[in-house]
Short mmCIF file of C-alpha atoms and ligand atoms in Angstrom, two decimals:
data_model
loop_
_atom_site.label_atom_id
_atom_site.label_comp_id
_atom_site.label_asym_id
_atom_site.label_seq_id
_atom_site.Cartn_x
_atom_site.Cartn_y
_atom_site.Cartn_z
CA MET A 1 118.12 97.92 108.23
CA GLN A 2 115.82 95.09 107.11
CA LYS A 3 112.52 96.96 107.51
CA PHE A 4 111.36 100.49 108.19
CA THR A 5 107.84 100.35 109.55
CA SER A 6 108.15 102.22 112.87
CA VAL A 7 110.64 104.17 114.97
CA ALA A 8 111.23 100.82 116.68
CA ASP A 9 113.14 99.70 113.56
CA VAL A 10 115.68 102.52 114.00
CA SER A 11 118.67 101.91 116.25
CA ASN A 12 119.67 105.59 116.55
CA VAL A 13 117.08 108.20 115.60
CA GLU A 14 119.34 111.25 115.81
CA GLU A 15 122.03 109.55 113.68
CA LEU A 16 119.41 108.88 111.01
CA VAL A 17 118.37 112.55 111.11
CA THR A 18 122.02 113.61 110.75
CA LEU A 19 122.48 111.24 107.80
CA ALA A 20 119.38 112.70 106.10
CA ARG A 21 120.63 116.25 106.61
CA ASP A 22 124.00 115.28 105.15
CA LEU A 23 122.24 113.76 102.11
CA LYS A 24 120.26 116.97 101.72
CA SER A 25 123.51 118.89 101.31
CA ARG A 26 124.99 116.23 98.97
CA PRO A 27 122.06 114.36 97.33
CA GLN A 28 124.20 112.60 94.72
CA ALA A 29 127.07 111.62 97.05
CA HIS A 30 126.10 107.92 97.09
CA HIS A 31 124.83 107.65 93.53
CA HIS A 32 126.95 104.56 92.91
CA LEU A 33 125.41 102.59 95.79
CA GLY A 34 122.08 101.84 94.12
CA GLN A 35 123.41 100.96 90.67
CA HIS A 36 121.85 97.76 89.30
CA LYS A 37 119.42 97.71 92.25
CA THR A 38 115.66 98.04 91.85
CA LEU A 39 113.23 99.81 94.17
CA GLY A 40 109.55 98.86 93.83
CA LEU A 41 106.92 101.23 95.24
CA ILE A 42 103.50 99.62 95.62
CA PHE A 43 100.48 101.82 96.33
CA LEU A 44 97.12 100.47 97.42
CA ASN A 45 95.97 104.06 98.09
CA PRO A 46 96.53 107.55 96.60
CA SER A 47 99.71 109.56 97.22
CA LEU A 48 101.51 112.65 95.98
CA ARG A 49 104.43 113.32 98.37
CA THR A 50 105.30 109.77 99.38
CA ARG A 51 105.26 108.52 95.82
CA LEU A 52 107.35 111.32 94.28
CA SER A 53 109.80 111.86 97.16
CA THR A 54 110.60 108.16 97.58
CA GLN A 55 110.98 107.79 93.83
CA LYS A 56 113.37 110.76 93.81
CA ALA A 57 115.28 109.33 96.78
CA GLY A 58 115.83 106.06 94.91
CA LEU A 59 116.95 107.92 91.77
CA ASN A 60 119.39 110.06 93.82
CA LEU A 61 120.97 106.79 94.98
CA GLY A 62 121.26 105.51 91.42
CA MET A 63 118.47 102.91 91.75
CA ASN A 64 116.00 101.81 89.10
CA VAL A 65 112.53 102.66 90.42
CA ILE A 66 109.28 100.90 89.54
CA VAL A 67 105.97 102.34 90.76
CA MET A 68 102.74 100.35 90.70
CA ASN A 69 99.31 101.68 91.68
CA MET A 70 98.07 98.28 92.78
CA ASP A 71 94.56 99.52 93.47
CA LYS A 72 94.11 100.63 89.84
CA GLU A 73 96.60 98.59 87.83
CA GLY A 74 96.91 95.29 89.67
CA TRP A 75 94.69 92.31 90.21
CA ALA A 76 92.23 92.53 93.12
CA LEU A 77 94.16 91.17 96.10
CA GLU A 78 93.05 88.58 98.64
CA PHE A 79 94.53 88.96 102.15
CA GLN A 80 92.91 86.13 104.13
CA ASP A 81 94.95 82.97 104.58
CA GLY A 82 93.08 79.87 103.45
CA ALA A 83 90.49 81.87 101.51
CA VAL A 84 88.41 80.07 98.89
CA MET A 85 88.86 82.68 96.18
CA ASN A 86 85.56 82.25 94.40
CA GLY A 87 84.55 85.92 94.79
CA THR A 88 85.98 89.19 93.50
CA THR A 89 89.62 88.75 94.55
CA VAL A 90 91.97 87.38 91.88
CA GLU A 91 95.46 87.14 93.42
CA HIS A 92 96.59 86.29 96.94
CA ILE A 93 98.99 88.68 98.72
CA LYS A 94 101.38 85.78 99.34
CA ASP A 95 101.80 85.22 95.60
CA ALA A 96 101.87 88.90 94.63
CA ALA A 97 104.44 89.80 97.33
CA ALA A 98 106.67 86.83 96.47
CA VAL A 99 106.68 87.80 92.79
CA MET A 100 107.45 91.47 93.53
CA GLY A 101 110.32 90.38 95.77
CA GLN A 102 111.86 88.55 92.80
CA TYR A 103 111.81 91.73 90.70
CA CYS A 104 112.96 94.20 93.36
CA ASP A 105 115.85 94.51 95.84
CA ILE A 106 113.86 96.81 98.15
CA LEU A 107 110.07 97.24 98.26
CA GLY A 108 107.85 100.00 99.64
CA ILE A 109 104.15 99.57 100.29
CA ARG A 110 101.29 101.90 101.20
CA ALA A 111 98.17 100.31 102.66
CA PHE A 112 95.69 102.42 104.62
CA PRO A 113 93.42 101.07 107.39
CA THR A 114 89.80 100.07 106.91
CA LEU A 115 88.82 102.13 110.00
CA LYS A 116 86.17 99.44 110.53
CA ASP A 117 87.99 96.67 112.40
CA ARG A 118 90.51 97.93 114.96
CA GLU A 119 91.99 94.53 115.69
CA GLU A 120 92.59 93.96 111.98
CA ASP A 121 94.10 97.42 111.40
CA TYR A 122 96.25 97.56 114.55
CA GLY A 123 97.44 93.99 113.93
CA GLU A 124 99.04 95.32 110.70
CA HIS A 125 98.21 91.95 109.13
CA LEU A 126 98.54 93.14 105.54
CA LEU A 127 101.95 94.75 106.07
CA LYS A 128 103.23 91.74 108.02
CA LYS A 129 102.11 89.32 105.29
CA PHE A 130 103.74 91.47 102.62
CA ILE A 131 107.03 91.53 104.56
CA ARG A 132 106.91 87.77 105.23
CA HIS A 133 106.28 86.77 101.62
CA CYS A 134 108.37 89.28 99.62
CA LYS A 135 111.62 88.33 101.41
CA VAL A 136 113.39 91.65 100.66
CA PRO A 137 113.76 94.78 102.85
CA VAL A 138 110.49 96.72 103.11
CA VAL A 139 109.84 100.43 103.66
CA SER A 140 106.41 101.43 104.90
CA LEU A 141 104.95 104.15 102.71
CA GLU A 142 102.18 104.52 105.36
CA SER A 143 100.51 101.56 106.95
CA ALA A 144 97.26 101.13 108.83
CA THR A 145 98.71 102.62 112.02
CA LEU A 146 101.99 104.44 111.24
CA HIS A 147 103.69 106.74 108.69
CA PRO A 148 107.39 106.62 109.64
CA LEU A 149 108.82 108.35 106.53
CA GLN A 150 106.60 111.33 107.31
CA SER A 151 107.67 111.40 110.96
CA LEU A 152 111.35 111.18 110.09
CA ALA A 153 110.92 114.13 107.70
CA ASP A 154 109.09 116.00 110.48
CA LEU A 155 111.92 115.40 112.96
CA ILE A 156 114.50 116.51 110.37
CA THR A 157 112.48 119.73 109.93
CA ILE A 158 112.29 120.32 113.69
CA ARG A 159 116.05 119.85 114.07
CA GLU A 160 116.67 122.32 111.23
CA TRP A 161 114.42 125.01 112.71
CA GLN A 162 114.69 124.51 116.48
CA PRO A 163 115.87 127.41 118.68
CA ASP A 164 119.48 127.41 119.83
CA GLY A 165 120.36 126.52 123.39
CA ARG A 166 117.20 124.82 124.69
CA ARG A 167 115.02 121.76 124.11
CA PRO A 168 112.21 122.70 121.73
CA LYS A 169 108.59 122.43 122.85
CA VAL A 170 106.59 120.52 120.23
CA VAL A 171 102.77 120.39 120.35
CA LEU A 172 100.61 118.02 118.31
CA THR A 173 97.12 119.48 118.19
CA TRP A 174 93.97 117.80 116.86
CA ALA A 175 92.12 119.77 114.17
CA PRO A 176 88.59 119.52 112.78
CA HIS A 177 87.81 117.70 109.51
CA ILE A 178 84.76 116.60 107.55
CA LYS A 179 85.93 112.98 107.05
CA ALA A 180 87.08 110.25 109.41
CA LEU A 181 90.85 110.07 108.89
CA PRO A 182 93.34 107.36 109.97
CA GLN A 183 95.43 107.73 113.12
CA ALA A 184 98.66 106.78 111.32
CA VAL A 185 100.24 110.25 111.09
CA PRO A 186 99.54 111.32 114.72
CA ASN A 187 100.45 107.84 116.10
CA SER A 188 103.70 107.94 114.18
CA PHE A 189 104.51 111.57 115.03
CA ALA A 190 103.89 110.77 118.71
CA GLU A 191 106.16 107.71 118.78
CA TRP A 192 109.00 109.58 117.03
CA MET A 193 108.67 112.65 119.28
CA CYS A 194 108.66 110.41 122.38
CA ARG A 195 111.99 108.92 121.23
CA ALA A 196 113.57 112.32 120.45
CA ASP A 197 115.19 114.69 122.94
CA LEU A 198 112.48 117.37 123.13
CA ASP A 199 109.43 118.44 125.16
CA PHE A 200 106.31 116.89 123.61
CA THR A 201 102.63 117.69 124.29
CA ILE A 202 99.49 116.33 122.61
CA ALA A 203 96.25 118.36 122.70
CA HIS A 204 92.86 116.98 121.66
CA PRO A 205 89.20 116.98 122.72
CA LYS A 206 88.22 114.38 125.31
CA GLY A 207 87.46 111.07 123.62
CA LEU A 208 90.12 111.36 120.92
CA GLU A 209 92.93 109.63 122.85
CA LEU A 210 95.44 107.93 120.58
CA ALA A 211 96.52 104.32 121.11
CA PRO A 212 98.58 104.38 124.34
CA GLN A 213 101.49 102.35 122.93
CA PHE A 214 102.45 105.35 120.77
CA THR A 215 102.04 108.18 123.31
CA ASP A 216 104.00 106.86 126.29
CA GLY A 217 106.08 109.79 127.58
CA ALA A 218 103.92 112.55 126.06
CA ARG A 219 102.06 115.20 128.07
CA ILE A 220 98.38 114.94 127.06
CA LEU A 221 96.00 117.90 127.53
CA HIS A 222 92.39 118.63 126.56
CA ASP A 223 92.88 122.39 126.79
CA GLN A 224 94.38 123.62 123.50
CA HIS A 225 95.19 127.08 124.89
CA GLU A 226 97.20 125.61 127.77
CA ALA A 227 98.99 123.16 125.45
CA LEU A 228 100.07 125.91 123.04
CA GLU A 229 101.68 128.04 125.75
CA ASP A 230 105.39 128.63 124.85
CA ALA A 231 105.34 126.13 121.95
CA ASP A 232 108.16 126.29 119.39
CA PHE A 233 106.42 123.96 116.91
CA VAL A 234 102.72 123.27 116.45
CA TYR A 235 101.87 120.18 114.41
CA VAL A 236 98.27 120.26 113.23
CA LYS A 237 96.43 117.06 112.32
CA ASN A 238 92.98 115.57 112.38
CA TRP A 239 92.36 111.97 113.37
CA SER A 240 89.28 109.83 113.95
CA ALA A 241 88.54 108.15 117.27
CA TYR A 242 90.46 105.12 118.47
CA GLU A 243 87.46 104.29 120.66
CA PRO A 244 84.79 103.93 119.25
CA TYR A 245 87.09 102.99 116.43
CA GLY A 246 87.14 105.11 113.28
CA GLN A 247 84.35 107.44 114.34
CA LEU A 248 84.32 111.03 113.02
CA TYR A 249 84.34 113.53 115.90
CA SER A 250 81.34 115.78 115.39
CA GLY A 251 82.00 119.38 116.39
CA GLY A 252 85.38 120.66 117.46
CA GLU A 253 85.37 123.59 115.00
CA ASP A 254 86.71 125.73 117.86
CA TRP A 255 89.96 123.69 117.60
CA LEU A 256 90.77 125.32 114.22
CA LEU A 257 94.11 127.10 114.67
CA ASP A 258 94.49 130.77 113.75
CA ASN A 259 96.90 133.66 114.44
CA ALA A 260 95.15 134.62 117.70
CA LYS A 261 95.62 131.13 119.13
CA ILE A 262 99.35 131.05 118.52
CA ALA A 263 99.94 134.46 120.10
CA HIS A 264 101.17 132.82 123.34
CA THR A 265 103.68 130.54 121.63
CA HIS A 266 107.37 131.27 120.97
CA GLN A 267 106.39 132.42 117.46
CA ALA A 268 105.76 128.74 116.84
CA LYS A 269 106.46 127.18 113.50
CA ILE A 270 103.36 125.59 111.98
CA MET A 271 103.58 122.04 110.63
CA HIS A 272 101.22 119.80 108.66
CA CYS A 273 102.00 116.66 106.67
CA LEU A 274 99.69 117.59 103.73
CA PRO A 275 97.33 117.17 101.99
CA VAL A 276 95.34 119.71 104.00
CA ARG A 277 91.75 120.91 103.63
CA ARG A 278 92.34 124.65 103.87
CA ASN A 279 90.16 126.59 106.30
CA VAL A 280 88.65 123.36 107.60
CA GLU A 281 91.71 121.78 109.22
CA LEU A 282 94.09 124.77 109.18
CA SER A 283 93.57 128.41 108.19
CA ASP A 284 95.03 130.06 105.09
CA GLU A 285 96.62 132.73 107.28
CA LEU A 286 98.77 130.12 109.03
CA LEU A 287 99.42 127.85 106.04
CA ASP A 288 100.62 130.79 103.95
CA GLY A 289 102.18 132.79 106.78
CA PRO A 290 105.86 133.31 107.64
CA GLN A 291 105.82 130.64 110.37
CA SER A 292 104.60 127.84 108.10
CA LEU A 293 106.99 124.92 107.51
CA ILE A 294 104.68 122.82 105.35
CA LEU A 295 106.86 123.02 102.23
CA GLU A 296 110.05 122.38 104.21
CA GLN A 297 108.48 119.21 105.61
CA ALA A 298 107.45 118.05 102.15
CA ASN A 299 110.96 118.75 100.82
CA ASN A 300 112.52 116.73 103.64
CA ARG A 301 110.46 113.69 102.63
CA THR A 302 113.06 113.02 99.90
CA PHE A 303 116.00 112.99 102.32
CA ALA A 304 114.14 110.96 104.94
CA ALA A 305 113.50 108.28 102.31
CA GLN A 306 117.04 108.56 100.96
CA ALA A 307 118.58 108.00 104.42
CA VAL A 308 116.45 104.89 104.97
CA LEU A 309 117.17 103.48 101.50
CA LEU A 310 120.89 104.19 101.94
CA GLN A 311 120.97 102.15 105.16
CA MET A 312 119.11 99.30 103.46
CA LEU A 313 121.37 99.34 100.39
CA ALA A 314 124.46 99.26 102.62
CA GLU A 315 123.30 95.90 104.02
CA LEU A 316 122.27 94.22 100.75
N1 LIG B 401 102.04 113.38 103.59
C1 LIG B 401 101.87 112.38 102.71
O1 LIG B 401 102.14 111.19 103.00
O2 LIG B 401 101.40 112.79 101.51
P1 LIG B 401 100.84 111.82 100.37
O3 LIG B 401 99.64 111.09 100.98
O4 LIG B 401 100.45 112.71 99.23
O5 LIG B 401 101.89 110.83 100.01
#
């Protein structure tokens, strides 16, 4: 695997899930593979889970791991080709990426969207430039439009907890929030669920449609009650509007999930990628209840990253 930026980079999704589950049972089994190899994790935005789980994944494989918080510790980056850099930016992405590629065998990068310019964000220009100039395999640690390590961990969790003998029903439901959030997690979850063998429904208020290239094959409803009927898994996530781009949806507090709303599910497991604003996006009673899988998802982040890094190391 030369890059991991989307489900489109994965040749066999279920095989990758199986590999991750095997690594979970034997985390140190391939400790020799990463010896004398360096993993660089570059963050342009904050992170808890992605940073620590990917670092742990690299260490489980015997790699040296370097983490850099570029936004705080690096030079201010310029992303425009041909820029006359007489303003605040100090180093061009093409130079920074090329240098990092000399120090590292595999690189990861996190770069959130601006939520101001849809063409710029959905063009993934920053990620593409980084990949082009660093010249080593790249793992997305969440880009402007997708968060594939999160979605792989989510699919691992679903496979671990799904009912025996039937395809699980998975529902992604929009939730209220006080801030305009990126669409990366729901876009990514949708594209992974559409590739997996399961029944997938998305529920959101009218006007919060996700980008259609990620939801092809999903059932899309604006009635949350109808969507939740017979669900086995309910994935809760806020996102801002795709059109008009980046706009916070005002209202929608009635979309907050609680015990009463999940009464008509198959005792659905509750999922969230974290961080979560408790009692704004999802209630305490569900986050702390017996059906919550939030910590299982976070734990599986390590083995999702380890499976991806293992496949990259095998091809170095
Ligand atoms: N879910 C997730 O990506 O968490 P962090 O932003 O803390 O890495």
